[in-house]
Coordinates of C-alpha atoms and ligand atoms in Angstrom, one line a residue:
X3 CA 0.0 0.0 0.0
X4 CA 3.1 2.5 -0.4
X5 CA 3.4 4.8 -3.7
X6 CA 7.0 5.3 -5.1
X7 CA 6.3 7.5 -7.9
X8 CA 3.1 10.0 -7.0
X9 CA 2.2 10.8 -3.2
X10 CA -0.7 8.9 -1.4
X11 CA -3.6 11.7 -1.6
X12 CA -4.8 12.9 1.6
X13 CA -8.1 12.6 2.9
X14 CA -10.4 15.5 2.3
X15 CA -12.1 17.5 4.8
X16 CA -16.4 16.6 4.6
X17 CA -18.0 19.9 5.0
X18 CA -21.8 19.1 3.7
X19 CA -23.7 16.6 5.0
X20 CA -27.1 18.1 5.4
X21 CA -30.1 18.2 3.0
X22 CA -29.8 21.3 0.7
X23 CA -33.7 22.9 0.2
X24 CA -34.5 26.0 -1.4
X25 CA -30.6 27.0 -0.8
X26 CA -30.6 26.2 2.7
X27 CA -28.4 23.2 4.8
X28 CA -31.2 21.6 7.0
X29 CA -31.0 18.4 9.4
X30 CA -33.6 16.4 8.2
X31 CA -37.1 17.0 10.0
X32 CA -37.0 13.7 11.6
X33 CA -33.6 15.1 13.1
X34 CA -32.3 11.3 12.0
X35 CA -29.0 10.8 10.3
X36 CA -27.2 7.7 9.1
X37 CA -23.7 7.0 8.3
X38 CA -21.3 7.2 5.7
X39 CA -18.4 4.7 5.6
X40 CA -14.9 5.0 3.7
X41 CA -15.2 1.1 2.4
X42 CA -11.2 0.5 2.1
X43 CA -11.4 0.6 6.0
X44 CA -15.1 0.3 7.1
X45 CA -14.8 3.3 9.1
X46 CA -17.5 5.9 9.6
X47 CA -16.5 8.9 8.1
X48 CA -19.6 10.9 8.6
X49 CA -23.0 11.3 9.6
X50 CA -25.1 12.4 6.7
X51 CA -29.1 13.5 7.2
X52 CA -31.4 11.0 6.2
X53 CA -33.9 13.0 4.7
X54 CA -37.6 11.5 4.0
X55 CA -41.0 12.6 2.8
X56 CA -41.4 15.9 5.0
X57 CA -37.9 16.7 3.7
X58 CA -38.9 16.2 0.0
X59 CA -42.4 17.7 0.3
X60 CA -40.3 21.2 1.0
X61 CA -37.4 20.3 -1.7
X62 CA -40.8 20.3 -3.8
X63 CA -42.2 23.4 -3.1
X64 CA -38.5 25.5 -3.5
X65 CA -38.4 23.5 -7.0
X66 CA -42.2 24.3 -8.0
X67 CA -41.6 28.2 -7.0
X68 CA -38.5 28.7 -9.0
X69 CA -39.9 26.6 -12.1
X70 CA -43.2 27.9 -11.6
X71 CA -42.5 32.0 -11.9
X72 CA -39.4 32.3 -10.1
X73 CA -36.0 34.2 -11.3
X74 CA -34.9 30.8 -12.9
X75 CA -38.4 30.5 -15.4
X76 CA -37.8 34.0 -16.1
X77 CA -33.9 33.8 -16.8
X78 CA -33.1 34.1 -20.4
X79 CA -31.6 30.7 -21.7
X80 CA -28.3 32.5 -22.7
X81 CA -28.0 33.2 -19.3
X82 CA -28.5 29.9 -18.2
X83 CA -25.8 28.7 -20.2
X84 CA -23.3 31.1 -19.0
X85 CA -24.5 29.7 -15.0
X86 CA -24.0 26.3 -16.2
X87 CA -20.4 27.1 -18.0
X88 CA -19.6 28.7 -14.7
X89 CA -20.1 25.5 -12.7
X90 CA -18.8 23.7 -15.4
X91 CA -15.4 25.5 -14.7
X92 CA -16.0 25.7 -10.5
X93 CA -16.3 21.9 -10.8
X94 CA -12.7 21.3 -12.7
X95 CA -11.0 24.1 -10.6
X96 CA -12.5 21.7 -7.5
X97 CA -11.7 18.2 -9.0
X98 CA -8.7 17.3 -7.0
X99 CA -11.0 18.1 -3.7
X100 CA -14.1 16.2 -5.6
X101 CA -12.1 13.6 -6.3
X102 CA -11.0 12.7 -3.3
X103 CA -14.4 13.1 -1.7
X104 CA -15.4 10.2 -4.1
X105 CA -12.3 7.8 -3.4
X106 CA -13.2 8.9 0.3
X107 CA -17.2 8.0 0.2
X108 CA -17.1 5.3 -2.3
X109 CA -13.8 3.8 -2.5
X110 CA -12.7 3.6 -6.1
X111 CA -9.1 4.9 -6.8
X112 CA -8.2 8.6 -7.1
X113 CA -6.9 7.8 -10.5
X114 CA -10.2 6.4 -11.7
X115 CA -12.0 9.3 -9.6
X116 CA -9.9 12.3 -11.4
X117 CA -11.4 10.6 -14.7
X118 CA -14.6 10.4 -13.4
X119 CA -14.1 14.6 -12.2
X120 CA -13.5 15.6 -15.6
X121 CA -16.3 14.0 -17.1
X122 CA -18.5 15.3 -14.6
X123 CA -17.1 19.0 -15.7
X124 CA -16.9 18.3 -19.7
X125 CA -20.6 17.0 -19.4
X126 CA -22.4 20.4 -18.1
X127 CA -20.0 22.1 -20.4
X128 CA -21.2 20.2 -23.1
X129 CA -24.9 21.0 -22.2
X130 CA -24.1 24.4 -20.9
X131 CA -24.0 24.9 -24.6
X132 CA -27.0 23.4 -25.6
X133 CA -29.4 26.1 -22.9
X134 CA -29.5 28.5 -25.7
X135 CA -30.1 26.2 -28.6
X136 CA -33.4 24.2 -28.3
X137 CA -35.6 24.9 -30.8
X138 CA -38.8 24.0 -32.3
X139 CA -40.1 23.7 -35.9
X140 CA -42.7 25.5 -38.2
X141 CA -44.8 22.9 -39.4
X142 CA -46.4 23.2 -43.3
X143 CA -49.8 22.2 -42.3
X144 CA -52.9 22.2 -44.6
X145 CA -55.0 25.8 -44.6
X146 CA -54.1 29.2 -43.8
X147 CA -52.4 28.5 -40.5
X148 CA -48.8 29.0 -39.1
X149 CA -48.1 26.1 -37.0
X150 CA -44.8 26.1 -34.9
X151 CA -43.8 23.9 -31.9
X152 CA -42.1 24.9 -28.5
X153 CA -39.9 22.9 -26.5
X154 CA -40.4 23.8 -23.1
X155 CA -38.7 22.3 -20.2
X156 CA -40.8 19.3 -18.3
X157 CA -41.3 20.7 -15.3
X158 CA -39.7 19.8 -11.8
X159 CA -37.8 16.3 -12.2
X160 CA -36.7 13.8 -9.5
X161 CA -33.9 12.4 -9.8
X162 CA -32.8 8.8 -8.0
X163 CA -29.6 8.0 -8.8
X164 CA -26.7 5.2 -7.9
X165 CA -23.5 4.8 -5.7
X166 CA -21.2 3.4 -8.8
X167 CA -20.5 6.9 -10.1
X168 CA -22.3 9.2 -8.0
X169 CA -20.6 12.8 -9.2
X170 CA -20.9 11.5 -12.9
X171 CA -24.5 10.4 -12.6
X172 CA -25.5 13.9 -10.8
X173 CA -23.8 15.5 -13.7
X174 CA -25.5 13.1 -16.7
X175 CA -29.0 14.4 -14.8
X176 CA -28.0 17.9 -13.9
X177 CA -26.7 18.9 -17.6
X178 CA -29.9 18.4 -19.2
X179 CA -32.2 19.4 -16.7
X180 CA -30.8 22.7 -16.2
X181 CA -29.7 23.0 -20.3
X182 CA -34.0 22.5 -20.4
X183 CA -34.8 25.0 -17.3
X184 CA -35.9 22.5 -15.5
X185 CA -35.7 22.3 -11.4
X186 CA -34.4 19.7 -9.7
X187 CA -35.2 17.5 -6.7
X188 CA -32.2 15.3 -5.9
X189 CA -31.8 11.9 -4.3
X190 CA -28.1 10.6 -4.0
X191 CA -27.8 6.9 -2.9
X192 CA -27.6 6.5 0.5
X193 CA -23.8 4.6 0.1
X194 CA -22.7 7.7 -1.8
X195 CA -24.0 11.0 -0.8
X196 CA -21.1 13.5 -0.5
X197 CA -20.2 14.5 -4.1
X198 CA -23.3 15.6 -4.8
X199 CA -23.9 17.9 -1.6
X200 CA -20.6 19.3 -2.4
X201 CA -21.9 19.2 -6.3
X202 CA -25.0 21.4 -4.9
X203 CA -22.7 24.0 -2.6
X204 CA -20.4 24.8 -5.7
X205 CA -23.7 25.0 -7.8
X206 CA -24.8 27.6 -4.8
X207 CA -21.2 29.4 -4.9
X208 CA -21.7 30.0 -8.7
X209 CA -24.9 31.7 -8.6
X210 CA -27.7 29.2 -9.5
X211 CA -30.7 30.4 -7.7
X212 CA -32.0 28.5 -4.7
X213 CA -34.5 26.3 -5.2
X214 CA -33.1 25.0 -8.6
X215 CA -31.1 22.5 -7.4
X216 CA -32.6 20.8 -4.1
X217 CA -30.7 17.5 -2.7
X218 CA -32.2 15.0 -0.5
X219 CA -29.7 12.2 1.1
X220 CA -31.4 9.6 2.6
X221 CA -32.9 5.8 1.7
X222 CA -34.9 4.5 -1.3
X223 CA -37.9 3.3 0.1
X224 CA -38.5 6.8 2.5
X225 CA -37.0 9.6 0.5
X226 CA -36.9 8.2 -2.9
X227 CA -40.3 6.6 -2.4
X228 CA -41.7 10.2 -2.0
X229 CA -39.7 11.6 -5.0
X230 CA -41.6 9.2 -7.0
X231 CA -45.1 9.8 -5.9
X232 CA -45.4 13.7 -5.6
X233 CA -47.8 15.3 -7.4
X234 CA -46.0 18.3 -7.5
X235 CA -42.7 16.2 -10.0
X236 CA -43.3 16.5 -13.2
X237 CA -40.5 13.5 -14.2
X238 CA -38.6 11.0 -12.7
X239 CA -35.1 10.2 -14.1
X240 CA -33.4 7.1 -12.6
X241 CA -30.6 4.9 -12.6
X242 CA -29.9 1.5 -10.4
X243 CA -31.2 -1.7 -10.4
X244 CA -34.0 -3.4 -12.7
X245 CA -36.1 -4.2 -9.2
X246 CA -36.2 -0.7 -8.2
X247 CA -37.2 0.2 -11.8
X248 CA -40.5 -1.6 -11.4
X249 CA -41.7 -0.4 -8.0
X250 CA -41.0 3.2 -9.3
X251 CA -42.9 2.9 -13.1
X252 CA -46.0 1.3 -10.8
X253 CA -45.5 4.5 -7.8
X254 CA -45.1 6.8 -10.5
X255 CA -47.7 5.6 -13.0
X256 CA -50.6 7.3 -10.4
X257 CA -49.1 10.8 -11.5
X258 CA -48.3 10.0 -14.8
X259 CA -45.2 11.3 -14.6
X260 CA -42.9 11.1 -18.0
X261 CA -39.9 8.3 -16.9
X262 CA -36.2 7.4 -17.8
X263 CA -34.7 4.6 -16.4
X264 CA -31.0 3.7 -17.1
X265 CA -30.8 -0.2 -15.2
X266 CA -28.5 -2.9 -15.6
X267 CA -26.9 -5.4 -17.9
X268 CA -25.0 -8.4 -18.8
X269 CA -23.3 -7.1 -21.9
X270 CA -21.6 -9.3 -24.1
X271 CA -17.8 -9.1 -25.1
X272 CA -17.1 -10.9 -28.4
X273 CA -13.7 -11.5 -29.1
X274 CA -13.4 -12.9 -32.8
X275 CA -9.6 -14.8 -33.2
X276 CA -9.2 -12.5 -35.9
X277 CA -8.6 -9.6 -33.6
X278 CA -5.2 -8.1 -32.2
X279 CA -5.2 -9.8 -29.3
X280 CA -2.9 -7.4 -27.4
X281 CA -5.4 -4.8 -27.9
X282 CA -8.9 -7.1 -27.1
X283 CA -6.9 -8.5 -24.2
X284 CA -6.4 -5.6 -22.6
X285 CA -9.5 -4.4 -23.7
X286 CA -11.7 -7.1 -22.4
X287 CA -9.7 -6.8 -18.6
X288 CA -10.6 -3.0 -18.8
X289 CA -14.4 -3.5 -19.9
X290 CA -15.0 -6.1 -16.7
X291 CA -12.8 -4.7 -14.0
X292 CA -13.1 -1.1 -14.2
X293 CA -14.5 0.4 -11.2
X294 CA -14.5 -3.1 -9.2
X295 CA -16.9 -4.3 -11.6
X296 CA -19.5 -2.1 -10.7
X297 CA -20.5 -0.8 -13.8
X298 CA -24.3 -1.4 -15.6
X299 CA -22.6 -1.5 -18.5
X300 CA -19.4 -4.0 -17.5
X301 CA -18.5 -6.5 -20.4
X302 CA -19.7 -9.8 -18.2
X303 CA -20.0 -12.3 -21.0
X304 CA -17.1 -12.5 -23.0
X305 CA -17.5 -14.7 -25.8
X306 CA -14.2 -15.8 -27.4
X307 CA -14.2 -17.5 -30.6
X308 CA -12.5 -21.3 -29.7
X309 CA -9.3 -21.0 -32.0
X310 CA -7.6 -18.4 -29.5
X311 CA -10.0 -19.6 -26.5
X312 CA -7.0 -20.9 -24.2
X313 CA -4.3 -18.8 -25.2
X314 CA -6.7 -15.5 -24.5
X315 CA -8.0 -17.2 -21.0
X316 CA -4.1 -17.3 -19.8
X317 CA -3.4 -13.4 -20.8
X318 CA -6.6 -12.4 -18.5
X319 CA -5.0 -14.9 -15.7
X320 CA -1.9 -13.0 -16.6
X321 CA -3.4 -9.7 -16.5
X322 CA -5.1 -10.2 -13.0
X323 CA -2.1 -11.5 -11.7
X324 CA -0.6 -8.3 -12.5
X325 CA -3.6 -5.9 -10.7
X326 CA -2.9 -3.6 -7.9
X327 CA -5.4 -3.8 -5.4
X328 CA -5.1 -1.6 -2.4
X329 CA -5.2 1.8 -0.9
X330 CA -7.5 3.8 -3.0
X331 CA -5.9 7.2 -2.1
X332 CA -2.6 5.8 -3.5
X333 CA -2.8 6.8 -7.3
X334 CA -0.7 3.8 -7.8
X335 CA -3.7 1.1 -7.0
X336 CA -5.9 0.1 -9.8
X337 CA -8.5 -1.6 -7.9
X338 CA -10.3 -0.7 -4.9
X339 CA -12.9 -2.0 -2.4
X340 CA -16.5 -2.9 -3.7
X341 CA -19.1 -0.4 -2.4
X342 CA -20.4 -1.9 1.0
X343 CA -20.8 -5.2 3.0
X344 CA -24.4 -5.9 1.0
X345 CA -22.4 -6.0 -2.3
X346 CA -19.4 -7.6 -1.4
X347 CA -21.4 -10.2 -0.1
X348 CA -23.4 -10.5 -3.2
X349 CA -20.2 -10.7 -5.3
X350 CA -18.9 -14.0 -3.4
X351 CA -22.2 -15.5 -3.6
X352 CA -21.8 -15.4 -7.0
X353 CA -18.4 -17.1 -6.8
X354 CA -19.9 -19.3 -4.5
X355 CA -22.7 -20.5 -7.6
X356 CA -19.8 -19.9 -10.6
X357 CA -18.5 -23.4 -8.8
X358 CA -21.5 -25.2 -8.2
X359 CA -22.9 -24.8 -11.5
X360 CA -19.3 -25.8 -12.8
X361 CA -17.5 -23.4 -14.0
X362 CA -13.9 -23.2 -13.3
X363 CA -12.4 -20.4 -11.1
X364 CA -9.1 -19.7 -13.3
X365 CA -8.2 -16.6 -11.0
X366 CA -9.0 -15.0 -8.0
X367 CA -12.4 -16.0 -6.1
X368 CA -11.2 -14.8 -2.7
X369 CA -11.6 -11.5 -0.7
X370 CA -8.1 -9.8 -0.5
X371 CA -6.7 -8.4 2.6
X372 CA -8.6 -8.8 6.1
X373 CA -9.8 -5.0 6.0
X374 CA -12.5 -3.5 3.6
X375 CA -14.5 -4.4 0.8
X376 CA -12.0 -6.1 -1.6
X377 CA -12.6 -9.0 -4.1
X378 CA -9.7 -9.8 -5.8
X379 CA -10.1 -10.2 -9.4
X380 CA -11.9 -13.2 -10.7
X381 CA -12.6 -15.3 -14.1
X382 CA -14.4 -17.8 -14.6
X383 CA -14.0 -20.1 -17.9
X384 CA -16.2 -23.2 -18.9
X385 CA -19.1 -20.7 -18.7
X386 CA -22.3 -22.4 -20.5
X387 CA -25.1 -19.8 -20.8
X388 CA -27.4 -21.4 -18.5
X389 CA -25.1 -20.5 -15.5
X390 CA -26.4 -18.3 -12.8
X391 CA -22.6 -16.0 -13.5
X392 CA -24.1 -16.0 -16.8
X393 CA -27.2 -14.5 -16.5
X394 CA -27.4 -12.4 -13.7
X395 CA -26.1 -9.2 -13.3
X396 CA -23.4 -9.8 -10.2
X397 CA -21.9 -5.6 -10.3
X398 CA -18.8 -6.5 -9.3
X399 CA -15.1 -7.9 -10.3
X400 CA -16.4 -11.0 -11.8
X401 CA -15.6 -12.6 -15.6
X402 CA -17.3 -15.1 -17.1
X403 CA -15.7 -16.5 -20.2
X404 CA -17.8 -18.6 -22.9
X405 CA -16.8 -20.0 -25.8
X406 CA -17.7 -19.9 -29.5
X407 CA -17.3 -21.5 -33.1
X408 CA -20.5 -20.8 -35.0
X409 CA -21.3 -16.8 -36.1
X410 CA -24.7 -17.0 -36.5
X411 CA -25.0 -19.2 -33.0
X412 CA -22.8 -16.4 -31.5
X413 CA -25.4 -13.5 -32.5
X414 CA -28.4 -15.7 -31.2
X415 CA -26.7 -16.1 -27.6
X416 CA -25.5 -12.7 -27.4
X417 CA -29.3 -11.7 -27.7
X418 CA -30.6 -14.6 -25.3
X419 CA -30.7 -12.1 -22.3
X420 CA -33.6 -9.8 -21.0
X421 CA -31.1 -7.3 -20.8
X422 CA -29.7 -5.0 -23.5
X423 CA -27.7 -1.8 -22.6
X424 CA -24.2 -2.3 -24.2
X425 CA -21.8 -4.9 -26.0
X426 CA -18.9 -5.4 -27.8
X427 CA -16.7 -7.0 -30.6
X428 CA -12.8 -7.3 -31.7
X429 CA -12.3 -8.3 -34.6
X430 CA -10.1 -6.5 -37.7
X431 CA -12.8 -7.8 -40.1
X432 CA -15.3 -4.6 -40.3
X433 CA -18.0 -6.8 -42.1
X434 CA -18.2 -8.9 -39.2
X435 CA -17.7 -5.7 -36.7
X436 CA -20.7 -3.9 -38.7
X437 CA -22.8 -7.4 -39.0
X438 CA -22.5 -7.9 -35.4
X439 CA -23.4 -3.9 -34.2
X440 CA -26.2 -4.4 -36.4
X441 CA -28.0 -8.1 -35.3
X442 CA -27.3 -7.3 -31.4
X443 CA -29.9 -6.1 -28.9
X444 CA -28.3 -3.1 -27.1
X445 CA -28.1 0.3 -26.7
X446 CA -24.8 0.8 -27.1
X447 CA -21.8 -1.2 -29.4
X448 CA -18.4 -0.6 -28.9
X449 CA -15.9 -2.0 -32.1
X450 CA -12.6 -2.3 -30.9
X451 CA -12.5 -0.4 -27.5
X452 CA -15.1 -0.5 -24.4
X453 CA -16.6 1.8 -22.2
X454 CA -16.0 5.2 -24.4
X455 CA -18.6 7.3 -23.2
X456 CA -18.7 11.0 -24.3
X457 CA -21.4 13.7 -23.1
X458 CA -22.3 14.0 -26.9
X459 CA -23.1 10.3 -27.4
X460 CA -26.5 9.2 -26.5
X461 CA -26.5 5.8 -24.1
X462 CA -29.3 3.8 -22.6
X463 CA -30.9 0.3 -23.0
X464 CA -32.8 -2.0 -25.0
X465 CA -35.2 -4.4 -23.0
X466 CA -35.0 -4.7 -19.4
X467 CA -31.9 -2.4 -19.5
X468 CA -33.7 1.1 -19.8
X469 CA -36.0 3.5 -21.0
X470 CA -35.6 6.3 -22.8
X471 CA -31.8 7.9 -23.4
X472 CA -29.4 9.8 -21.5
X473 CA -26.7 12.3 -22.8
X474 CA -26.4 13.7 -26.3
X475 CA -29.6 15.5 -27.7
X476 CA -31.7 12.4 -27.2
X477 CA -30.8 12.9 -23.4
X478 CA -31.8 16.8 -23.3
X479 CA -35.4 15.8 -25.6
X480 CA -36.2 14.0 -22.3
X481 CA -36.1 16.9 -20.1
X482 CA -38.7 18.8 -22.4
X483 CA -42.0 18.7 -23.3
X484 CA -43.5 19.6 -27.2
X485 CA -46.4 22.3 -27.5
X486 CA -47.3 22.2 -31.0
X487 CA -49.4 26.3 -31.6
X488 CA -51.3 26.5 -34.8
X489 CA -52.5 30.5 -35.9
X490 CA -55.1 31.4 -38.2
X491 CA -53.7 33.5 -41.0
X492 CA -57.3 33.7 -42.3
Ligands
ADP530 P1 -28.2 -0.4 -6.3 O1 -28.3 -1.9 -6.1 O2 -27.4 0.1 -7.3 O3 -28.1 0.2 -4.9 P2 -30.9 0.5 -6.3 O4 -31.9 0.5 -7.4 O5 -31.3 -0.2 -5.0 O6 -29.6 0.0 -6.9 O7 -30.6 2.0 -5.9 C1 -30.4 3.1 -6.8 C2 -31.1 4.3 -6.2 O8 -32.5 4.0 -6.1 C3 -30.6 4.7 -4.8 O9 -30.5 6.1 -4.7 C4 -31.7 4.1 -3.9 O10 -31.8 4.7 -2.7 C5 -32.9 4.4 -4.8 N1 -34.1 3.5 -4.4 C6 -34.1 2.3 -3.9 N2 -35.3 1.9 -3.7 C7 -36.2 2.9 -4.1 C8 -37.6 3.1 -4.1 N3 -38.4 2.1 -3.7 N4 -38.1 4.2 -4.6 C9 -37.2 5.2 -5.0 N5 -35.9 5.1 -5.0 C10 -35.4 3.9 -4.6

């Protein structure tokens, strides 16, 4: 756990840990809090206030003033774009401190969090831009009429969002809710609340009027739960888990309220023999144990074509072998602690099932270290797609490898999954490369390289794995609503 080259980053101070309503730092009514662990070490690191319906009823009514006639409905959208540009930039001069706030709350290395940081900040510049460009159309209809449509922002949006990447998911729902004029009623996961507090008092710093932006920390079922069914939200965005997805379309189907859901996957990795192997090697190791494995859109099957089957199984064994696990604050470590107890245990369940149904545990399997939340990394080949490690989504540093001969067979078992947010393939063929983006059932398709996300670039699921889209234009359509006006020229 020592670094040679670049000093071990120091822990950062926690300043906000209250629920932020109408620009003000409250306790929660209830006067309840609940803690906050650092999961390297399983220490408390602060006591955050767990905010429920009484909290969100007045998040609601700060959000419903400023969308309904406040200074932010009457801001110009120029203007709003030149607030946005100026968080944008209070976020990067802030992402060393950010950064370390994330490592600190939910584990994953500074390196990996400094990445995250800058996406956070490119993403609201990118829709910092788009405030002042959303436009509607003039419509040739029949008769003497002028018919034109408005794109007005949706209203007052809840958003529910994960612990994976909790600065970058505040940002992917921020940057097009504000980019609309929306107002916002936030609920961080209760594993990962601090980023966005401190997200919400640099937001506050720049000038975004109170009642804009309104974070609530606290538990799904309490303070999410009343996110979902207030009359008073006009929209719920949402990321997590499939389940939750479910209980939150039947809660929020009462109001109506206009949904996205971004939810999970088991996204296949094809690795044609045909590929440079170097290159998918690396590749595929990046795609599964990035972030611990705690990605929705982690490449969990891996399909490899039966020619280079065993030699590609020993340069992931390799690979893993090579891994630094450890200290999270040491910019040296590459993989950190899974998120909590819950998931940890989860993650060696699935081991646990990888060898009854008969798979074979080629690396790792075991918790490393007798302190925190650490799996080492683990791959699993003789994979057949009926296996449990197969199927189910298991969010954490966990590769299943399945063979394959037969193209079209490939394309059919790719697809034989409820799922259907991303995939990818490696080949230097780019018939087979197109073919293959083309016949699979997801969202997203990576050729040659995994996990490039860019604000621009519009992601979400097929099936079971979303609703709707997030980033790119597609992302900011969802945060408005079209009035079509028709005028008699008669
Ligand atoms: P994960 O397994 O990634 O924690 P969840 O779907 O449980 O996935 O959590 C994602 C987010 O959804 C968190 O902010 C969590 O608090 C919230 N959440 C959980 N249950 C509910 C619910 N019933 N209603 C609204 N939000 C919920």
């Amino acid at each position: 756990m020592s670094s040679t080259v670049e000093q071990i980053v120091s822990r950062p101070q926690i300043r906000e840990t209250q629920c932020f309503i109408g620009g003000k730092w409250l306790p929660a009514a209830s006067g309840k809090v609940f803690d906050t662990i650092h999961p390297a070490t399983e220490e408390v690191i602060a006591q955050v206030a767990e905010g429920d319906k009484e909290d969100v009823d007045l998040a609601v009514e700060a959000a419903r003033d400023q969308f309904d006639g406040g200074e932010w409905s009457r801001l110009n959208a120029r203007e709003r774009g030149r607030l946005m540009y100026q968080l944008a930039d209070a976020i990067e001069a802030e992402s060393e401190e950010l950064a370390a706030l994330e490592t600190f709350d939910n584990g994953k290395p500074i390196s990996d969090a400094r990445g995250d940081i800058s996406l956070v900040a490119d993403c609201l510049h990118y829709y910092a831009g788009w405030a002042d460009k959303i436009q509607g159309d003039t419509i040739p209809i029949n008769g003497e009429y002028l018919c034109y449509t408005r794109r007005e922002p949706v209203g007052v949006v809840g958003q529910i969002i994960p612990w994976n990447f909790p600065a970058l998911m505040a940002a992917w729902k921020w940057g097009p809710a504000l980019a609309a004029g929306c107002t916002i009623v936030m609920k961080p996961a209760e594993q990962t609340p601090l980023t966005c507090l401190r997200m919400a008092r640099i937001a506050q710093n720049v000038g975004i009027p109170d009642g804009v932006i309104n974070v609530i920390p606290g538990y799904g079922p309490t303070a999410g739960a009343a996110i979902v069914k207030h009359p008073g939200i006009d929209k719920i965005a949402f990321t997590g888990e499939l389940a939750t997805a479910k209980i939150i379309q039947r809660e929020a189907a009462e109001t109506m309220k206009r949904m996205t859901f971004e939810l999970g996957g088991k996204s296949p990795n094809v690795v044609f023999a045909d590929a440079d192997l170097d290159v998918a090697a690396e590749g595929a190791h990046f795609a599964l144990y990035f972030n611990q494995g705690q990605c929705c859109c982690a490449g969990s099957r891996l399909f490899v074509e039966e020619k280079v089957h065993d030699e590609f199984v020993d340069r992931l064994i390799e690979k893993n072998k090579g891994r630094r696990l450890g200290d999270p604050f040491d910019p040296q470590t590459e993989q950190g602690p899974q998120v909590d107890q819950a998931q940890f245990d989860k993650i060696m369940q699935y081991v646990d099932y990888g060898k009854q149904d008969g798979a074979q545990c080629v690396s790792g399997g075991q918790r490393f270290g007798d302190q925190g939340y650490f799996v080492e990394p683990t791959l699993f080949a003789g994979v057949s797609d009926d296996m449990r490690i197969a199927r189910d989504e298991i969010f954490g540093p966990v590769l299943s490898v399945l063979k394959f001969n037969d193209v079209d067979e490939l394309v059919r078992r790719a697809n034989d999954t409820n799922f259907g947010l991303a995939a990818a393939v490696w080949t230097r063929d780019i018939t087979k490369a197109h073919r293959f983006a083309a016949q699979v059932r997801a969202g997203t398709v990576w050729v040659n390289c995994y996990d490039v996300f860019d604000a621009a670039a519009p992601f979400g699921g097929f099936q079971q794995s979303g609703l709707g889209r997030e980033l790119g234009e597609a992302g900011l359509a969802a945060y408005t609503e079209s009035k079509t006006v028709t005028v008699s020229l008669g």
